[in-house]
């Protein structure tokens, strides 16, 4: 059983007197993220003892046209809904895509369909919890029972927080220590069967497609003239096929070694899973237990290490940190975020987002992201570092918004958490490690084929100059039919100078904040003391309103030149 602390149930019930006949149960299952029929306990709860079940997805066409999500994300969602509808058809049912806002839609549906039970998957994110509380209130007023089941995360996040003295663990090591004391995640539920659905079939009218069909991108206001083929087709069917291929590929599971980064790693893989986990087309619990079973088969029933599930656990870590923090995607008012005095440079931000920084490695990554909706996790690290503490000194909040538009697997928790982590704004990271926008690409893909693929304007440059074409003699540039500053932009910054200054800025921030360790009553490491400081204006003349928090002045300090070993998270799967 799921839910926050078991299934959340509301609704009227009769008590006292002579029991009357059991009223007919007419269920509605509300799909949100869990766009699948496998491991869907809330859907199974809708079917249990019901006379009729309708499966709905609520889509606000106005929101689609005005939302931050880009066309690739909306295409993935619509394909996932089409796939879900196709699967339901095989069970003699259909998906009802209802237009409108949940708060407006449900009172009408409760009356029109005579609904007595509403089920949905628990949403741990702050906005989702607020929305669901309002819908549960409406349901209670209408006498509708509500059942909520937890299936989007491996663990009960509230239980993790409880075991960590009622606060979310803010380091991955601490998070691992907590979950190692917990029971294994529950096993995935079986898929819905045609026999179950036949017992509670709802009426499907002839005009279903016109009234409740899945809309097209054009209907939602998107221009599709220049839209290329989907590199990541949406839907549960594709997700399960990819899971099989993903596990077949994992010969490395036997010794569990991370695959090494190379040029092919940068391209979208037919075994990639992260968008399917984000939209719930694939159950994280099914992925977890398939990995576990494969490991035990190879290792003869040895207990697998936590590192085997690193891809899933980083996701869980960020979900836990975000669940009770509505400001998780912002700097100001965010209790775990260090208040770093970032610059505000919209021109530099726009060039970064559009892949026009003049650094081919960075621009190729951002072009791939815009075209395909996905980039490798180390490519994410490179462009995040470049925008924030590495080169441009722009706030991580700006990066969150761009990724939220372009990245298929971006969601509130993982997206914001990753940006805070990579910008050294939370979860503590070594701020003196910066990705070089030239050297990283050279090491990963010495031939430069990745750059040529996504920046064809540079395709005729020799490999020697592909990552720093501004150093090519003008004769080479002309021969390549690409003159730097004319056909391709000059570098937006001098990387060596910018990274040197930014390391000094970050060191200054940490040193100023760490001086005030003694003011806190609890003997915590200084990296955690720095996490609940009020926002400080970038101007060195502006003092914080808190007399115990220093103003942050960007004076010069010596540079740390030896970089530690860096262990990146792998959340792009």
Coordinates of C-alpha atoms in Angstrom, one line a residue:
X1 CA 0.0 0.0 0.0
X2 CA 1.2 3.5 -0.8
X3 CA 0.3 7.1 -0.2
X4 CA 2.0 9.5 2.1
X5 CA 1.5 7.4 5.2
X6 CA -0.6 4.7 3.7
X7 CA -3.4 5.6 1.1
X8 CA -5.0 9.0 1.7
X9 CA -8.7 8.5 1.7
X10 CA -11.5 11.0 1.9
X11 CA -15.2 10.9 1.2
X12 CA -18.5 10.1 2.8
X13 CA -19.4 6.8 4.4
X14 CA -22.7 5.7 6.0
X15 CA -22.7 4.5 9.6
X16 CA -25.4 3.3 12.0
X17 CA -28.8 1.8 11.3
X18 CA -29.4 -1.2 9.1
X19 CA -26.8 -1.6 6.4
X20 CA -28.2 -0.9 3.0
X21 CA -27.1 -2.2 -0.4
X22 CA -23.5 -1.4 -1.3
X23 CA -23.5 1.6 -3.6
X24 CA -22.0 1.1 -7.0
X25 CA -18.4 2.4 -7.2
X26 CA -17.7 4.6 -10.2
X27 CA -14.0 5.4 -10.3
X28 CA -11.9 8.0 -12.1
X29 CA -8.2 7.4 -12.2
X30 CA -6.3 10.7 -12.8
X31 CA -3.1 10.2 -14.8
X32 CA -0.4 12.9 -14.2
X33 CA 3.2 11.6 -14.3
X34 CA 2.6 7.9 -14.0
X35 CA 1.7 7.4 -17.7
X36 CA 1.8 3.6 -17.6
X37 CA -0.3 0.5 -16.9
X38 CA 2.5 -1.5 -15.2
X39 CA 3.3 -0.8 -11.5
X40 CA 0.3 1.6 -11.1
X41 CA -1.2 0.9 -7.7
X42 CA -3.5 3.9 -7.9
X43 CA -5.0 2.5 -11.1
X44 CA -5.4 -0.9 -9.5
X45 CA -7.2 0.8 -6.5
X46 CA -9.6 2.5 -9.0
X47 CA -10.5 -0.9 -10.5
X48 CA -11.0 -2.7 -7.1
X49 CA -14.7 -3.5 -6.8
X50 CA -15.7 -0.8 -9.2
X51 CA -18.7 -0.9 -11.6
X52 CA -17.0 1.6 -14.0
X53 CA -13.6 3.1 -14.4
X54 CA -12.6 6.1 -16.5
X55 CA -8.9 7.0 -17.0
X56 CA -8.4 10.7 -17.5
X57 CA -5.6 13.1 -18.2
X58 CA -6.3 16.8 -17.6
X59 CA -4.7 19.2 -20.1
X60 CA -5.1 22.9 -20.2
X61 CA -4.7 24.1 -23.8
X62 CA -4.1 27.7 -22.7
X63 CA -1.3 26.4 -20.3
X64 CA 0.3 24.5 -23.1
X65 CA 0.7 27.5 -25.3
X66 CA 2.0 29.7 -22.5
X67 CA 4.1 27.2 -20.4
X68 CA 7.8 27.0 -20.1
X69 CA 8.0 23.5 -21.7
X70 CA 9.4 23.4 -25.3
X71 CA 8.0 21.6 -28.3
X72 CA 10.1 18.4 -27.7
X73 CA 8.7 18.0 -24.2
X74 CA 5.1 18.5 -25.4
X75 CA 5.7 16.1 -28.3
X76 CA 7.0 13.5 -25.8
X77 CA 4.0 14.0 -23.5
X78 CA 1.4 13.7 -26.4
X79 CA 3.1 10.6 -27.7
X80 CA 3.0 9.1 -24.3
X81 CA -0.7 9.9 -24.0
X82 CA -1.3 8.3 -27.5
X83 CA 0.5 5.2 -26.4
X84 CA -1.5 5.0 -23.2
X85 CA -4.7 5.4 -25.1
X86 CA -3.6 2.6 -27.5
X87 CA -2.8 0.3 -24.6
X88 CA -6.2 1.0 -23.0
X89 CA -8.0 0.3 -26.3
X90 CA -6.5 -3.2 -26.1
X91 CA -8.2 -3.5 -22.8
X92 CA -11.5 -2.3 -24.3
X93 CA -11.2 1.1 -22.6
X94 CA -10.0 4.6 -23.6
X95 CA -8.0 7.5 -22.2
X96 CA -10.2 10.6 -21.6
X97 CA -8.0 13.8 -22.2
X98 CA -10.1 16.5 -20.5
X99 CA -9.5 20.1 -21.4
X100 CA -9.3 22.6 -18.6
X101 CA -8.0 23.2 -15.1
X102 CA -8.3 20.4 -12.5
X103 CA -10.2 22.7 -10.0
X104 CA -12.7 23.5 -12.8
X105 CA -12.9 20.1 -14.4
X106 CA -13.5 17.8 -11.4
X107 CA -16.8 19.3 -10.0
X108 CA -18.3 18.9 -13.5
X109 CA -17.0 15.3 -13.9
X110 CA -18.1 14.2 -10.5
X111 CA -21.7 15.2 -11.4
X112 CA -21.7 14.1 -15.1
X113 CA -20.2 10.7 -14.4
X114 CA -21.6 10.1 -10.9
X115 CA -18.1 9.6 -9.6
X116 CA -17.7 8.0 -6.2
X117 CA -14.0 7.3 -6.1
X118 CA -10.9 9.3 -7.4
X119 CA -7.5 7.8 -7.5
X120 CA -4.1 9.2 -8.4
X121 CA -0.4 8.9 -7.9
X122 CA 1.2 10.8 -5.0
X123 CA 3.1 13.9 -6.1
X124 CA 5.9 14.8 -3.7
X125 CA 6.7 18.2 -5.3
X126 CA 5.4 21.3 -3.5
X127 CA 3.2 22.6 -6.4
X128 CA 1.7 19.1 -6.8
X129 CA 0.9 18.8 -3.1
X130 CA -0.8 22.1 -3.1
X131 CA -2.9 21.2 -6.2
X132 CA -3.8 17.8 -4.8
X133 CA -4.9 19.2 -1.4
X134 CA -7.3 21.5 -3.3
X135 CA -8.7 18.6 -5.3
X136 CA -9.1 16.4 -2.3
X137 CA -11.1 19.2 -0.6
X138 CA -13.4 19.4 -3.7
X139 CA -13.8 15.6 -3.6
X140 CA -14.7 15.5 0.1
X141 CA -17.3 18.2 -0.5
X142 CA -18.8 16.1 -3.3
X143 CA -18.7 12.9 -1.2
X144 CA -16.0 11.3 -3.4
X145 CA -13.5 8.9 -1.8
X146 CA -9.9 9.7 -2.7
X147 CA -7.1 7.1 -2.8
X148 CA -3.5 8.2 -3.3
X149 CA -0.7 5.8 -3.9
X150 CA 3.1 6.4 -3.9
X151 CA 4.7 5.0 -7.1
X152 CA 6.9 7.8 -8.6
X153 CA 9.7 7.4 -6.1
X154 CA 11.4 4.3 -4.7
X155 CA 11.0 5.3 -1.0
X156 CA 8.6 7.2 1.2
X157 CA 10.3 10.6 1.2
X158 CA 8.7 11.6 4.5
X159 CA 10.2 8.5 6.1
X160 CA 13.7 9.5 4.9
X161 CA 13.2 13.0 6.4
X162 CA 11.9 11.5 9.7
X163 CA 15.0 9.2 10.0
X164 CA 17.2 12.3 9.4
X165 CA 15.9 14.1 12.5
X166 CA 13.0 15.6 10.5
X167 CA 15.1 17.4 7.9
X168 CA 16.1 16.3 4.4
X169 CA 19.7 15.0 4.2
X170 CA 21.8 17.6 2.3
X171 CA 24.7 15.4 1.3
X172 CA 24.5 12.3 -0.9
X173 CA 26.6 10.4 1.6
X174 CA 24.2 11.1 4.4
X175 CA 21.2 10.2 2.1
X176 CA 22.8 6.8 1.4
X177 CA 23.4 6.2 5.1
X178 CA 19.7 6.8 5.8
X179 CA 18.3 4.6 3.1
X180 CA 20.7 1.8 4.0
X181 CA 18.7 1.5 7.3
X182 CA 15.4 1.3 5.5
X183 CA 13.5 -1.7 4.0
X184 CA 13.9 -2.3 0.3
X185 CA 11.4 -0.5 -1.9
X186 CA 8.2 -2.4 -2.4
X187 CA 8.1 -4.6 -5.5
X188 CA 6.3 -3.4 -8.6
X189 CA 2.6 -4.2 -9.0
X190 CA 1.4 -6.4 -11.9
X191 CA 0.1 -4.7 -15.0
X192 CA -3.6 -4.1 -15.4
X193 CA -5.3 -7.0 -17.3
X194 CA -8.2 -7.1 -19.8
X195 CA -10.1 -9.2 -17.3
X196 CA -9.9 -6.5 -14.6
X197 CA -10.9 -3.8 -17.1
X198 CA -13.8 -5.8 -18.6
X199 CA -15.3 -6.0 -15.1
X200 CA -15.7 -2.2 -14.9
X201 CA -15.9 -1.0 -18.4
X202 CA -17.2 2.6 -18.8
X203 CA -19.3 3.8 -21.7
X204 CA -17.2 5.1 -24.7
X205 CA -19.3 7.4 -26.9
X206 CA -18.9 7.7 -30.7
X207 CA -17.7 11.2 -30.5
X208 CA -14.9 10.3 -28.0
X209 CA -12.0 11.4 -30.2
X210 CA -13.6 14.7 -30.9
X211 CA -14.4 15.3 -27.2
X212 CA -11.6 13.5 -25.3
X213 CA -9.0 12.6 -27.9
X214 CA -5.3 13.4 -27.6
X215 CA -4.6 16.8 -29.2
X216 CA -1.9 17.5 -31.8
X217 CA 1.0 19.9 -31.3
X218 CA -0.7 22.2 -33.9
X219 CA -3.9 22.2 -31.8
X220 CA -1.8 23.4 -28.8
X221 CA -0.4 26.3 -30.8
X222 CA 3.0 24.9 -31.8
X223 CA 4.7 25.6 -35.1
X224 CA 5.9 22.2 -36.4
X225 CA 7.3 23.2 -39.9
X226 CA 10.9 22.8 -38.8
X227 CA 10.4 20.0 -36.3
X228 CA 12.7 17.0 -36.9
X229 CA 11.9 13.4 -36.1
X230 CA 11.6 12.4 -32.5
X231 CA 14.9 11.1 -31.2
X232 CA 13.1 10.0 -28.0
X233 CA 9.6 8.6 -28.9
X234 CA 7.3 8.9 -25.9
X235 CA 5.3 6.2 -24.2
X236 CA 5.3 3.1 -22.0
X237 CA 5.7 0.7 -24.9
X238 CA 9.0 2.4 -25.9
X239 CA 10.1 2.6 -22.3
X240 CA 9.7 -1.1 -21.6
X241 CA 11.5 -2.0 -24.9
X242 CA 14.4 0.4 -23.9
X243 CA 14.6 -1.2 -20.4
X244 CA 15.2 -4.6 -22.0
X245 CA 17.9 -3.2 -24.3
X246 CA 19.3 -1.2 -21.4
X247 CA 19.8 -4.3 -19.3
X248 CA 21.1 -6.4 -22.2
X249 CA 23.8 -3.8 -22.7
X250 CA 24.9 -3.9 -19.1
X251 CA 27.6 -6.6 -19.3
X252 CA 29.5 -4.2 -17.0
X253 CA 27.1 -5.0 -14.2
X254 CA 29.1 -8.1 -13.4
X255 CA 32.0 -6.0 -12.1
X256 CA 30.0 -2.8 -11.9
X257 CA 32.3 -0.4 -13.6
X258 CA 30.9 2.9 -14.9
X259 CA 31.1 3.1 -18.7
X260 CA 33.8 5.4 -19.9
X261 CA 33.0 8.7 -21.5
X262 CA 33.7 8.8 -25.3
X263 CA 32.3 10.5 -28.4
X264 CA 29.5 8.0 -28.8
X265 CA 28.4 8.6 -25.2
X266 CA 27.4 12.1 -26.2
X267 CA 24.7 10.9 -28.7
X268 CA 21.2 9.8 -27.7
X269 CA 21.2 6.1 -27.0
X270 CA 18.3 3.7 -27.8
X271 CA 18.8 2.4 -24.3
X272 CA 18.4 5.8 -22.6
X273 CA 15.7 5.9 -19.9
X274 CA 15.6 9.3 -18.2
X275 CA 12.7 10.9 -20.0
X276 CA 10.6 7.8 -19.4
X277 CA 11.3 7.9 -15.7
X278 CA 10.5 11.6 -15.6
X279 CA 7.0 11.1 -17.2
X280 CA 6.4 7.9 -15.4
X281 CA 6.3 5.8 -18.6
X282 CA 8.7 3.5 -16.8
X283 CA 8.4 2.6 -13.1
X284 CA 11.5 3.4 -11.1
X285 CA 10.7 0.3 -8.9
X286 CA 10.6 -1.9 -12.0
X287 CA 13.9 -0.6 -13.1
X288 CA 15.3 -1.0 -9.6
X289 CA 14.3 -4.7 -9.3
X290 CA 15.3 -5.6 -12.8
X291 CA 18.8 -4.2 -12.0
X292 CA 18.8 -6.1 -8.7
X293 CA 17.8 -9.4 -10.3
X294 CA 20.4 -9.1 -13.0
X295 CA 23.1 -8.4 -10.5
X296 CA 22.1 -11.3 -8.3
X297 CA 22.0 -13.6 -11.3
X298 CA 25.5 -12.7 -12.2
X299 CA 26.9 -12.5 -8.7
X300 CA 25.1 -15.6 -7.4
X301 CA 22.7 -13.9 -5.0
X302 CA 25.3 -11.5 -3.5
X303 CA 23.6 -8.3 -2.2
X304 CA 24.1 -5.5 -4.7
X305 CA 25.9 -2.3 -3.6
X306 CA 24.0 0.9 -3.4
X307 CA 26.2 2.3 -6.2
X308 CA 24.4 -0.1 -8.7
X309 CA 21.4 2.1 -8.3
X310 CA 23.2 5.4 -8.4
X311 CA 21.2 6.7 -11.4
X312 CA 18.0 6.2 -9.4
X313 CA 19.3 7.3 -6.0
X314 CA 20.5 10.7 -7.1
X315 CA 16.9 11.3 -8.4
X316 CA 15.6 10.2 -5.1
X317 CA 18.0 12.4 -3.2
X318 CA 16.8 15.5 -5.0
X319 CA 13.2 14.6 -4.6
X320 CA 13.7 14.3 -0.9
X321 CA 15.5 17.7 -0.7
X322 CA 12.7 19.4 -2.6
X323 CA 9.5 17.9 -1.2
X324 CA 8.9 20.4 1.6
X325 CA 10.7 23.4 -0.1
X326 CA 8.5 25.4 -2.4
X327 CA 11.4 27.7 -3.1
X328 CA 13.7 24.9 -4.2
X329 CA 14.0 26.3 -7.7
X330 CA 14.9 29.8 -6.5
X331 CA 17.8 31.4 -4.6
X332 CA 16.0 33.9 -2.5
X333 CA 14.0 32.4 0.3
X334 CA 15.5 28.9 -0.3
X335 CA 16.8 27.7 3.1
X336 CA 19.4 25.3 1.6
X337 CA 20.9 27.6 -1.0
X338 CA 24.0 29.7 -0.5
X339 CA 23.3 33.3 -1.5
X340 CA 26.0 33.9 -4.1
X341 CA 26.1 37.4 -5.6
X342 CA 25.7 36.3 -9.3
X343 CA 25.9 38.8 -12.1
X344 CA 22.8 39.6 -14.2
X345 CA 23.8 39.5 -17.8
X346 CA 20.8 38.7 -20.1
X347 CA 22.9 39.0 -23.3
X348 CA 25.4 36.4 -22.1
X349 CA 22.6 34.2 -21.0
X350 CA 20.9 34.4 -24.4
X351 CA 24.1 33.5 -26.2
X352 CA 24.6 30.5 -23.9
X353 CA 21.0 29.3 -24.4
X354 CA 21.1 29.7 -28.2
X355 CA 24.5 28.0 -28.6
X356 CA 26.4 31.2 -29.7
X357 CA 29.1 31.6 -27.1
X358 CA 32.0 31.1 -29.5
X359 CA 33.1 28.0 -27.7
X360 CA 32.3 25.0 -30.1
X361 CA 32.1 22.4 -27.3
X362 CA 29.5 24.5 -25.3
X363 CA 27.6 25.6 -28.4
X364 CA 27.4 22.0 -29.8
X365 CA 25.9 20.8 -26.5
X366 CA 23.3 23.5 -26.3
X367 CA 22.4 22.9 -30.0
X368 CA 21.9 19.2 -29.3
X369 CA 19.7 20.1 -26.3
X370 CA 17.5 22.4 -28.3
X371 CA 17.2 20.0 -31.2
X372 CA 16.7 16.7 -29.4
X373 CA 15.8 17.5 -25.8
X374 CA 18.6 15.5 -24.2
X375 CA 22.3 15.8 -23.5
X376 CA 24.7 13.5 -21.7
X377 CA 25.1 14.1 -18.0
X378 CA 28.7 15.2 -18.3
X379 CA 27.7 17.6 -21.1
X380 CA 25.1 19.0 -18.6
X381 CA 27.9 19.5 -16.1
X382 CA 30.0 21.3 -18.7
X383 CA 27.3 23.8 -19.8
X384 CA 26.1 24.4 -16.2
X385 CA 29.6 25.2 -15.0
X386 CA 30.2 27.5 -18.0
X387 CA 27.0 29.5 -17.3
X388 CA 27.6 29.8 -13.5
X389 CA 30.9 29.6 -11.6
X390 CA 33.1 28.6 -14.5
X391 CA 32.9 31.5 -17.0
X392 CA 29.7 33.7 -17.2
X393 CA 28.9 34.0 -13.5
X394 CA 25.1 34.0 -14.2
X395 CA 22.7 32.6 -11.6
X396 CA 21.9 28.9 -11.7
X397 CA 18.2 30.0 -11.7
X398 CA 18.6 31.1 -15.3
X399 CA 19.9 27.7 -16.2
X400 CA 17.0 26.0 -14.5
X401 CA 14.5 27.9 -16.7
X402 CA 16.4 27.1 -19.9
X403 CA 16.6 23.4 -19.1
X404 CA 13.0 23.4 -18.0
X405 CA 12.1 24.5 -21.5
X406 CA 14.4 22.3 -23.5
X407 CA 15.2 19.1 -21.5
X408 CA 12.9 16.2 -21.8
X409 CA 13.7 14.8 -18.4
X410 CA 13.7 18.1 -16.5
X411 CA 11.4 18.3 -13.5
X412 CA 11.2 20.6 -10.5
X413 CA 13.3 18.5 -8.1
X414 CA 16.1 17.0 -10.2
X415 CA 16.5 20.0 -12.4
X416 CA 16.8 22.6 -9.7
X417 CA 18.8 20.2 -7.4
X418 CA 21.3 19.5 -10.1
X419 CA 21.8 23.2 -10.9
X420 CA 22.3 24.1 -7.2
X421 CA 24.8 21.3 -6.9
X422 CA 26.8 22.1 -10.0
X423 CA 26.9 25.8 -9.2
X424 CA 28.2 25.0 -5.7
X425 CA 25.0 26.7 -4.3
X426 CA 24.0 23.6 -2.2
X427 CA 24.9 20.0 -1.3
X428 CA 28.5 21.2 -1.1
X429 CA 30.8 20.8 -4.1
X430 CA 34.5 21.6 -4.7
X431 CA 34.1 25.1 -6.1
X432 CA 37.7 25.3 -7.4
X433 CA 37.1 22.5 -10.0
X434 CA 36.0 24.0 -13.3
X435 CA 35.3 22.3 -16.6
X436 CA 37.5 23.8 -19.4
X437 CA 35.2 24.5 -22.4
X438 CA 38.1 23.6 -24.7
X439 CA 40.1 20.8 -23.0
X440 CA 37.0 18.8 -21.9
X441 CA 35.9 18.4 -25.5
X442 CA 39.3 17.6 -26.7
X443 CA 39.7 14.8 -24.2
X444 CA 36.2 13.4 -24.9
X445 CA 36.2 13.6 -28.7
X446 CA 39.6 14.4 -30.1
X447 CA 38.4 14.2 -33.7
X448 CA 35.7 16.8 -33.1
X449 CA 33.0 14.8 -34.9
X450 CA 30.4 15.7 -32.2
X451 CA 31.0 19.5 -32.9
X452 CA 30.8 18.9 -36.6
X453 CA 27.5 17.1 -36.2
X454 CA 25.7 19.9 -34.3
X455 CA 27.7 22.9 -35.7
X456 CA 28.0 22.2 -39.4
X457 CA 29.4 25.7 -39.9
X458 CA 32.6 24.4 -38.4
X459 CA 32.6 21.0 -40.2
X460 CA 35.6 21.8 -42.5
X461 CA 37.9 22.9 -39.7
X462 CA 40.9 20.6 -39.0
X463 CA 40.6 18.7 -35.7
X464 CA 43.5 20.6 -34.4
X465 CA 41.4 23.8 -34.4
X466 CA 37.9 22.5 -34.0
X467 CA 37.6 23.3 -30.3
X468 CA 39.4 26.7 -30.5
X469 CA 38.8 27.9 -34.1
X470 CA 39.8 31.5 -33.2
X471 CA 43.4 30.2 -33.0
X472 CA 43.3 29.0 -36.6
X473 CA 45.3 31.1 -39.1
X474 CA 43.0 33.2 -41.2
X475 CA 44.0 31.1 -44.2
X476 CA 42.7 28.0 -42.5
X477 CA 39.5 29.8 -41.6
X478 CA 38.9 30.9 -45.2
X479 CA 39.6 27.4 -46.5
X480 CA 37.1 26.1 -44.0
X481 CA 34.6 28.7 -45.3
X482 CA 34.1 30.0 -41.7
X483 CA 35.8 33.2 -40.6
X484 CA 35.6 33.7 -36.8
X485 CA 33.7 36.8 -35.9
X486 CA 31.8 36.7 -39.2
X487 CA 30.5 33.2 -39.8
X488 CA 30.9 32.0 -36.2
X489 CA 31.1 34.1 -33.1
X490 CA 34.3 35.0 -31.3
X491 CA 34.6 33.6 -27.7
X492 CA 32.2 35.4 -25.4
X493 CA 34.9 35.5 -22.6
X494 CA 38.6 34.7 -22.1
X495 CA 38.2 31.4 -20.3
X496 CA 41.5 31.6 -18.4
X497 CA 40.8 35.0 -17.0
X498 CA 37.1 34.5 -16.4
X499 CA 37.5 31.2 -14.5
X500 CA 40.4 32.6 -12.5
X501 CA 38.3 35.6 -11.4
X502 CA 35.2 33.3 -10.7
X503 CA 37.2 30.9 -8.5
X504 CA 38.4 33.9 -6.5
X505 CA 34.8 35.1 -6.2
X506 CA 33.6 31.7 -5.0
X507 CA 36.4 31.4 -2.6
X508 CA 35.7 34.9 -1.2
X509 CA 32.0 33.9 -0.7
X510 CA 32.8 30.7 1.2
X511 CA 35.5 32.4 3.3
X512 CA 33.3 35.3 4.3
X513 CA 30.5 32.9 5.2
X514 CA 32.7 30.5 7.1
X515 CA 33.9 33.2 9.5
X516 CA 30.5 33.0 11.1
X517 CA 30.5 29.4 12.1
X518 CA 30.8 30.2 15.8
X519 CA 27.4 32.0 15.7
X520 CA 25.5 28.8 15.1
X521 CA 24.6 26.7 18.1
X522 CA 25.1 23.4 16.4
X523 CA 28.6 22.0 15.6
X524 CA 27.9 21.4 11.8
X525 CA 30.5 21.6 9.0
X526 CA 30.8 25.1 7.6
X527 CA 29.3 24.0 4.3
X528 CA 25.9 23.7 6.0
X529 CA 26.1 26.9 8.0
X530 CA 26.3 28.7 4.7
X531 CA 23.0 27.3 3.5
X532 CA 20.4 29.6 5.2
X533 CA 21.7 33.1 4.5
X534 CA 19.5 35.9 3.3
X535 CA 20.0 37.1 -0.3
X536 CA 22.9 39.6 -0.7
X537 CA 22.8 42.1 -3.5
X538 CA 25.6 41.8 -6.0
X539 CA 26.7 45.3 -5.2
X540 CA 29.6 45.3 -2.6
X541 CA 28.1 48.4 -1.1
X542 CA 24.8 46.6 -0.1
X543 CA 24.9 45.2 3.4
X544 CA 22.7 42.3 4.4
X545 CA 19.8 43.1 6.7
X546 CA 21.1 40.5 9.1
X547 CA 24.0 42.0 11.1
X548 CA 25.5 38.5 11.6
X549 CA 25.8 37.9 7.9
X550 CA 28.7 39.6 6.1
X551 CA 28.5 41.7 3.0
X552 CA 30.2 39.8 0.1
X553 CA 32.9 41.8 -1.6
X554 CA 34.6 40.4 -4.6
X555 CA 38.2 41.0 -3.6
X556 CA 41.2 38.9 -4.8
X557 CA 42.6 35.8 -3.2
X558 CA 45.2 33.3 -4.2
X559 CA 44.0 30.5 -6.6
X560 CA 43.9 26.8 -5.7
X561 CA 45.5 25.2 -8.7
X562 CA 45.3 21.5 -7.8
X563 CA 41.9 20.0 -8.6
X564 CA 40.5 17.1 -6.5
X565 CA 39.1 14.0 -8.0
X566 CA 35.6 14.8 -9.1
X567 CA 32.7 12.4 -8.8
X568 CA 29.8 13.6 -11.0
X569 CA 26.3 12.4 -10.5
X570 CA 24.7 10.4 -13.2
X571 CA 21.1 11.4 -13.4
X572 CA 20.6 11.5 -17.2
X573 CA 20.6 7.7 -17.4

